[in-house]
PDB file of C-alpha atoms in Angstrom:
ATOM      1  CA  MET A   1      64.591  56.327 154.786  1.00  0.00           C
ATOM      2  CA  ARG A   2      62.022  59.491 155.833  1.00  0.00           C
ATOM      3  CA  ASN A   3      63.123  57.572 159.892  1.00  0.00           C
ATOM      4  CA  SER A   4      66.713  57.572 159.215  1.00  0.00           C
ATOM      5  CA  PHE A   5      66.959  61.019 158.379  1.00  0.00           C
ATOM      6  CA  PHE A   6      64.755  62.420 161.240  1.00  0.00           C
ATOM      7  CA  SER A   7      67.132  60.720 163.747  1.00  0.00           C
ATOM      8  CA  LEU A   8      70.366  61.983 162.153  1.00  0.00           C
ATOM      9  CA  LEU A   9      68.598  64.969 163.139  1.00  0.00           C
ATOM     10  CA  ALA A  10      67.263  64.347 166.114  1.00  0.00           C
ATOM     11  CA  LEU A  11      71.726  63.270 166.359  1.00  0.00           C
ATOM     12  CA  ALA A  12      73.172  65.992 165.127  1.00  0.00           C
ATOM     13  CA  LEU A  13      70.474  68.508 167.184  1.00  0.00           C
ATOM     14  CA  MET A  14      72.006  66.599 170.365  1.00  0.00           C
ATOM     15  CA  ALA A  15      75.535  67.406 169.459  1.00  0.00           C
ATOM     16  CA  SER A  16      74.582  70.476 169.050  1.00  0.00           C
ATOM     17  CA  LEU A  17      72.715  70.845 171.525  1.00  0.00           C
ATOM     18  CA  SER A  18      75.304  68.928 173.632  1.00  0.00           C
ATOM     19  CA  LEU A  19      78.228  71.651 172.315  1.00  0.00           C
ATOM     20  CA  VAL A  20      76.428  74.398 173.214  1.00  0.00           C
ATOM     21  CA  GLN A  21      75.558  73.231 177.018  1.00  0.00           C
ATOM     22  CA  GLN A  22      79.476  72.608 177.461  1.00  0.00           C
ATOM     23  CA  GLY A  23      80.974  75.956 175.973  1.00  0.00           C
ATOM     24  CA  CYS A  24      78.431  77.944 177.918  1.00  0.00           C
ATOM     25  CA  GLY A  25      77.972  76.105 181.345  1.00  0.00           C
ATOM     26  CA  HIS A  26      82.209  76.018 181.221  1.00  0.00           C
ATOM     27  CA  ASP A  27      84.045  77.847 183.699  1.00  0.00           C
ATOM     28  CA  HIS A  28      87.497  78.179 182.341  1.00  0.00           C
ATOM     29  CA  ASP A  29      88.773  80.496 186.211  1.00  0.00           C
ATOM     30  CA  GLU A  30      87.311  77.552 188.603  1.00  0.00           C
ATOM     31  CA  ASP A  31      88.946  75.137 186.937  1.00  0.00           C
ATOM     32  CA  LYS A  32      92.259  76.657 186.073  1.00  0.00           C
ATOM     33  CA  HIS A  33      92.177  79.450 189.431  1.00  0.00           C
ATOM     34  CA  GLY A  34      89.027  78.759 191.553  1.00  0.00           C
ATOM     35  CA  LYS A  35      86.367  81.716 192.272  1.00  0.00           C
ATOM     36  CA  ILE A  36      87.489  84.875 192.556  1.00  0.00           C
ATOM     37  CA  THR A  37      84.417  87.121 193.167  1.00  0.00           C
ATOM     38  CA  THR A  38      86.673  90.712 194.606  1.00  0.00           C
ATOM     39  CA  MET A  39      89.709  92.562 192.594  1.00  0.00           C
ATOM     40  CA  GLN A  40      91.230  94.995 195.391  1.00  0.00           C
ATOM     41  CA  VAL A  41      93.154  98.313 193.482  1.00  0.00           C
ATOM     42  CA  ILE A  42      95.247  99.064 195.889  1.00  0.00           C
ATOM     43  CA  LEU A  43      97.133 102.934 195.553  1.00  0.00           C
ATOM     44  CA  THR A  44     100.285 104.088 197.354  1.00  0.00           C
ATOM     45  CA  ASP A  45     102.394 107.746 196.379  1.00  0.00           C
ATOM     46  CA  GLY A  46     104.935 106.284 199.177  1.00  0.00           C
ATOM     47  CA  ALA A  47     103.423 108.553 202.149  1.00  0.00           C
ATOM     48  CA  THR A  48      99.697 107.350 201.311  1.00  0.00           C
ATOM     49  CA  THR A  49      97.616 104.131 200.575  1.00  0.00           C
ATOM     50  CA  VAL A  50      94.299 104.440 198.633  1.00  0.00           C
ATOM     51  CA  SER A  51      92.569 101.752 198.234  1.00  0.00           C
ATOM     52  CA  ALA A  52      89.063 100.018 196.494  1.00  0.00           C
ATOM     53  CA  LYS A  53      87.615  96.969 196.473  1.00  0.00           C
ATOM     54  CA  ALA A  54      85.227  95.370 193.899  1.00  0.00           C
ATOM     55  CA  VAL A  55      83.059  92.253 195.075  1.00  0.00           C
ATOM     56  CA  ASP A  56      80.244  89.953 192.786  1.00  0.00           C
ATOM     57  CA  LEU A  57      79.445  87.109 195.242  1.00  0.00           C
ATOM     58  CA  ASP A  58      77.102  85.953 193.239  1.00  0.00           C
ATOM     59  CA  GLY A  59      78.587  86.542 189.203  1.00  0.00           C
ATOM     60  CA  ASP A  60      76.927  87.113 186.659  1.00  0.00           C
ATOM     61  CA  GLY A  61      73.671  88.155 187.366  1.00  0.00           C
ATOM     62  CA  GLY A  62      71.198  88.181 191.000  1.00  0.00           C
ATOM     63  CA  ASN A  63      72.911  91.616 192.913  1.00  0.00           C
ATOM     64  CA  PRO A  64      74.917  93.618 191.111  1.00  0.00           C
ATOM     65  CA  PRO A  65      78.226  93.889 192.183  1.00  0.00           C
ATOM     66  CA  VAL A  66      78.997  96.427 195.325  1.00  0.00           C
ATOM     67  CA  VAL A  67      81.595  98.591 194.207  1.00  0.00           C
ATOM     68  CA  GLU A  68      84.169 101.528 196.739  1.00  0.00           C
ATOM     69  CA  THR A  69      84.880 105.189 194.632  1.00  0.00           C
ATOM     70  CA  LEU A  70      89.283 105.489 194.505  1.00  0.00           C
ATOM     71  CA  THR A  71      89.923 109.267 195.462  1.00  0.00           C
ATOM     72  CA  LEU A  72      92.337 109.629 194.206  1.00  0.00           C
ATOM     73  CA  GLN A  73      95.195 113.573 194.200  1.00  0.00           C
ATOM     74  CA  ALA A  74      95.227 115.726 191.292  1.00  0.00           C
ATOM     75  CA  GLY A  75      99.308 116.029 190.014  1.00  0.00           C
ATOM     76  CA  ARG A  76      99.963 112.803 192.294  1.00  0.00           C
ATOM     77  CA  SER A  77     101.502 109.300 191.131  1.00  0.00           C
ATOM     78  CA  TYR A  78     100.804 106.203 191.863  1.00  0.00           C
ATOM     79  CA  THR A  79     102.366 102.612 191.944  1.00  0.00           C
ATOM     80  CA  GLY A  80      99.269 100.664 192.002  1.00  0.00           C
ATOM     81  CA  ARG A  81      98.367  96.145 192.646  1.00  0.00           C
ATOM     82  CA  ILE A  82      96.424  94.525 192.511  1.00  0.00           C
ATOM     83  CA  GLU A  83      94.768  91.730 195.216  1.00  0.00           C
ATOM     84  CA  LEU A  84      92.461  88.742 193.911  1.00  0.00           C
ATOM     85  CA  LEU A  85      90.271  87.346 196.585  1.00  0.00           C
ATOM     86  CA  ASP A  86      87.533  84.511 196.552  1.00  0.00           C
ATOM     87  CA  GLU A  87      85.460  85.071 199.304  1.00  0.00           C
ATOM     88  CA  SER A  88      82.323  83.599 198.464  1.00  0.00           C
ATOM     89  CA  VAL A  89      84.227  80.841 201.424  1.00  0.00           C
ATOM     90  CA  ASP A  90      84.895  81.668 204.529  1.00  0.00           C
ATOM     91  CA  PRO A  91      88.359  82.175 205.720  1.00  0.00           C
ATOM     92  CA  PRO A  92      87.789  84.260 202.158  1.00  0.00           C
ATOM     93  CA  ILE A  93      90.543  82.516 199.877  1.00  0.00           C
ATOM     94  CA  SER A  94      93.780  84.914 197.850  1.00  0.00           C
ATOM     95  CA  ARG A  95      93.156  83.996 194.406  1.00  0.00           C
ATOM     96  CA  THR A  96      96.725  86.611 193.701  1.00  0.00           C
ATOM     97  CA  GLU A  97      99.305  83.864 193.289  1.00  0.00           C
ATOM     98  CA  GLU A  98      97.401  81.654 190.965  1.00  0.00           C
ATOM     99  CA  ILE A  99      97.091  84.425 188.413  1.00  0.00           C
ATOM    100  CA  ARG A 100     100.498  85.285 189.332  1.00  0.00           C
ATOM    101  CA  ARG A 101     101.767  81.986 188.864  1.00  0.00           C
ATOM    102  CA  ASP A 102      99.474  82.111 185.176  1.00  0.00           C
ATOM    103  CA  ALA A 103     100.337  85.384 184.220  1.00  0.00           C
ATOM    104  CA  ASP A 104     101.773  83.543 180.171  1.00  0.00           C
ATOM    105  CA  THR A 105      97.964  83.617 180.033  1.00  0.00           C
ATOM    106  CA  HIS A 106      96.199  86.361 181.051  1.00  0.00           C
ATOM    107  CA  LEU A 107      96.761  90.482 180.855  1.00  0.00           C
ATOM    108  CA  PHE A 108      94.988  93.312 183.147  1.00  0.00           C
ATOM    109  CA  ARG A 109      92.683  95.441 180.392  1.00  0.00           C
ATOM    110  CA  PHE A 110      92.920  99.252 182.293  1.00  0.00           C
ATOM    111  CA  THR A 111      90.303 101.713 181.014  1.00  0.00           C
ATOM    112  CA  VAL A 112      89.830 105.011 182.156  1.00  0.00           C
ATOM    113  CA  LEU A 113      86.322 106.713 181.887  1.00  0.00           C
ATOM    114  CA  ARG A 114      84.439 109.632 181.815  1.00  0.00           C
ATOM    115  CA  GLY A 115      85.724 112.659 183.203  1.00  0.00           C
ATOM    116  CA  ALA A 116      88.814 111.025 184.437  1.00  0.00           C
ATOM    117  CA  GLN A 117      90.121 110.180 181.235  1.00  0.00           C
ATOM    118  CA  GLY A 118      93.267 112.266 180.299  1.00  0.00           C
ATOM    119  CA  ARG A 119      93.674 112.721 183.851  1.00  0.00           C
ATOM    120  CA  VAL A 120      94.299 109.437 185.115  1.00  0.00           C
ATOM    121  CA  ILE A 121      97.231 107.215 182.788  1.00  0.00           C
ATOM    122  CA  VAL A 122      98.296 103.954 183.654  1.00  0.00           C
ATOM    123  CA  SER A 123     101.066 102.884 182.163  1.00  0.00           C
ATOM    124  CA  ASN A 124     103.856 100.649 183.217  1.00  0.00           C
ATOM    125  CA  LEU A 125     102.151  97.559 183.532  1.00  0.00           C
ATOM    126  CA  ASP A 126     104.993  94.350 184.679  1.00  0.00           C
ATOM    127  CA  THR A 127     104.897  91.724 182.488  1.00  0.00           C
ATOM    128  CA  ASP A 128     105.115  88.289 181.717  1.00  0.00           C
ATOM    129  CA  SER A 129     107.796  85.451 180.993  1.00  0.00           C
ATOM    130  CA  LYS A 130     107.522  86.077 177.395  1.00  0.00           C
ATOM    131  CA  GLY A 131     107.580  90.106 178.235  1.00  0.00           C
ATOM    132  CA  GLN A 132     103.754  90.221 176.940  1.00  0.00           C
ATOM    133  CA  PRO A 133     101.925  92.671 179.439  1.00  0.00           C
ATOM    134  CA  PHE A 134     100.444  91.476 182.557  1.00  0.00           C
ATOM    135  CA  GLY A 135      99.898  95.054 184.888  1.00  0.00           C
ATOM    136  CA  MET A 136      99.252  92.815 188.252  1.00  0.00           C
ATOM    137  CA  ARG A 137     101.212  95.398 189.221  1.00  0.00           C
ATOM    138  CA  PHE A 138     101.305  98.956 187.065  1.00  0.00           C
ATOM    139  CA  ASN A 139     102.226 103.048 187.586  1.00  0.00           C
ATOM    140  CA  VAL A 140      99.055 105.872 187.317  1.00  0.00           C
ATOM    141  CA  GLN A 141      99.306 109.213 187.211  1.00  0.00           C
ATOM    142  CA  VAL A 142      96.930 112.195 188.542  1.00  0.00           C
ATOM    143  CA  THR A 143      96.977 114.882 185.309  1.00  0.00           C
ATOM    144  CA  SER A 144      97.441 118.392 188.135  1.00  0.00           C
ATOM    145  CA  GLY A 145      94.061 120.196 188.078  1.00  0.00           C
ATOM    146  CA  GLY A 146      90.759 121.052 189.310  1.00  0.00           C
ATOM    147  CA  ALA A 147      87.815 118.111 190.496  1.00  0.00           C
ATOM    148  CA  ALA A 148      87.155 115.768 188.210  1.00  0.00           C
ATOM    149  CA  ASN A 149      85.039 112.141 188.410  1.00  0.00           C
ATOM    150  CA  GLY A 150      84.488 109.691 186.405  1.00  0.00           C
ATOM    151  CA  GLY A 151      85.905 105.761 186.183  1.00  0.00           C
ATOM    152  CA  LEU A 152      88.627 103.326 186.253  1.00  0.00           C
ATOM    153  CA  ARG A 153      87.762  99.650 184.434  1.00  0.00           C
ATOM    154  CA  ILE A 154      89.661  97.074 185.233  1.00  0.00           C
ATOM    155  CA  LEU A 155      88.565  93.839 183.174  1.00  0.00           C
ATOM    156  CA  LEU A 156      91.289  90.219 183.329  1.00  0.00           C
ATOM    157  CA  GLU A 157      91.963  88.356 179.965  1.00  0.00           C
ATOM    158  CA  HIS A 158      92.168  85.086 180.750  1.00  0.00           C
ATOM    159  CA  HIS A 159      94.120  84.120 176.875  1.00  0.00           C
ATOM    160  CA  ASP A 160      93.693  80.125 177.078  1.00  0.00           C
ATOM    161  CA  THR A 161      96.357  79.997 174.004  1.00  0.00           C
ATOM    162  CA  GLY A 162      98.683  82.399 175.712  1.00  0.00           C
ATOM    163  CA  ASP A 163      98.375  85.156 172.486  1.00  0.00           C
ATOM    164  CA  LYS A 164      97.308  88.268 174.273  1.00  0.00           C
ATOM    165  CA  GLY A 165      97.162  89.675 170.695  1.00  0.00           C
ATOM    166  CA  ALA A 166      94.047  87.728 169.084  1.00  0.00           C
ATOM    167  CA  GLY A 167      91.872  88.695 171.008  1.00  0.00           C
ATOM    168  CA  ILE A 168      90.487  85.482 172.680  1.00  0.00           C
ATOM    169  CA  PHE A 169      89.225  85.656 175.435  1.00  0.00           C
ATOM    170  CA  ASP A 170      87.007  84.874 178.540  1.00  0.00           C
ATOM    171  CA  THR A 171      86.814  87.084 181.287  1.00  0.00           C
ATOM    172  CA  ASP A 172      87.489  86.162 185.011  1.00  0.00           C
ATOM    173  CA  ILE A 173      86.517  89.266 186.766  1.00  0.00           C
ATOM    174  CA  GLU A 174      85.922  92.823 185.920  1.00  0.00           C
ATOM    175  CA  ALA A 175      85.111  95.982 187.749  1.00  0.00           C
ATOM    176  CA  GLU A 176      84.475  99.441 187.124  1.00  0.00           C
ATOM    177  CA  PHE A 177      85.101 101.990 190.078  1.00  0.00           C
ATOM    178  CA  PRO A 178      84.119 105.111 190.354  1.00  0.00           C
ATOM    179  CA  VAL A 179      86.967 107.456 190.580  1.00  0.00           C
ATOM    180  CA  VAL A 180      87.247 110.859 192.311  1.00  0.00           C
ATOM    181  CA  ILE A 181      89.743 113.013 192.058  1.00  0.00           C
ATOM    182  CA  GLN A 182      90.221 116.031 194.516  1.00  0.00           C
ATOM    183  CA  ALA A 183      92.074 119.301 192.985  1.00  0.00           C
ATOM    184  CA  THR A 184      95.472 119.624 192.809  1.00  0.00           C
ATOM    185  CA  ALA A 185      96.441 121.750 196.694  1.00  0.00           C
ATOM    186  CA  VAL A 186      96.855 125.942 195.595  1.00  0.00           C
ATOM    187  CA  ALA A 187      99.575 127.410 198.069  1.00  0.00           C
ATOM    188  CA  SER A 188      98.403 130.639 200.151  1.00  0.00           C
ATOM    189  CA  ASN A 189     101.323 133.186 200.168  1.00  0.00           C
TER     190      ASN A 189
END
């Protein structure tokens, strides 16, 4: 009886370890759309284009990501888009169209941070086939005023069930871009 109890206990422990290994080791984004190492944000106001990249070739842990600064002009409106790449291979592989095709299970979430709060407003996210927010294309309004420094965190959520409001998702890629707002030029008479 005692041996059967320990056998059952060992079997239960092995089963739970197997589930933990599957949960922790499963990399859904490589299974569904390949590895994403790079997020590039491209903004244009019609006259000028501003872009910044966040690159993390070795993923979580290891070396920190290399993130460029978004330099924006106060009082301007920009249209924006995001491009996604796997730059761990040569030549790099674009993942942008794969994510666009899977828009129903993805959501870009934008968070304005520190001194850019209230100065940078992200809106008008594009939508998926169900009319839910997707966010690969968007608008950015920078309010008039003085110079400021802050950040813009962009998170690409993967919702396996397609229910973007459930709050249950995996992170495909996340980057925090430093934001520098340059003051509105004062016209002289």
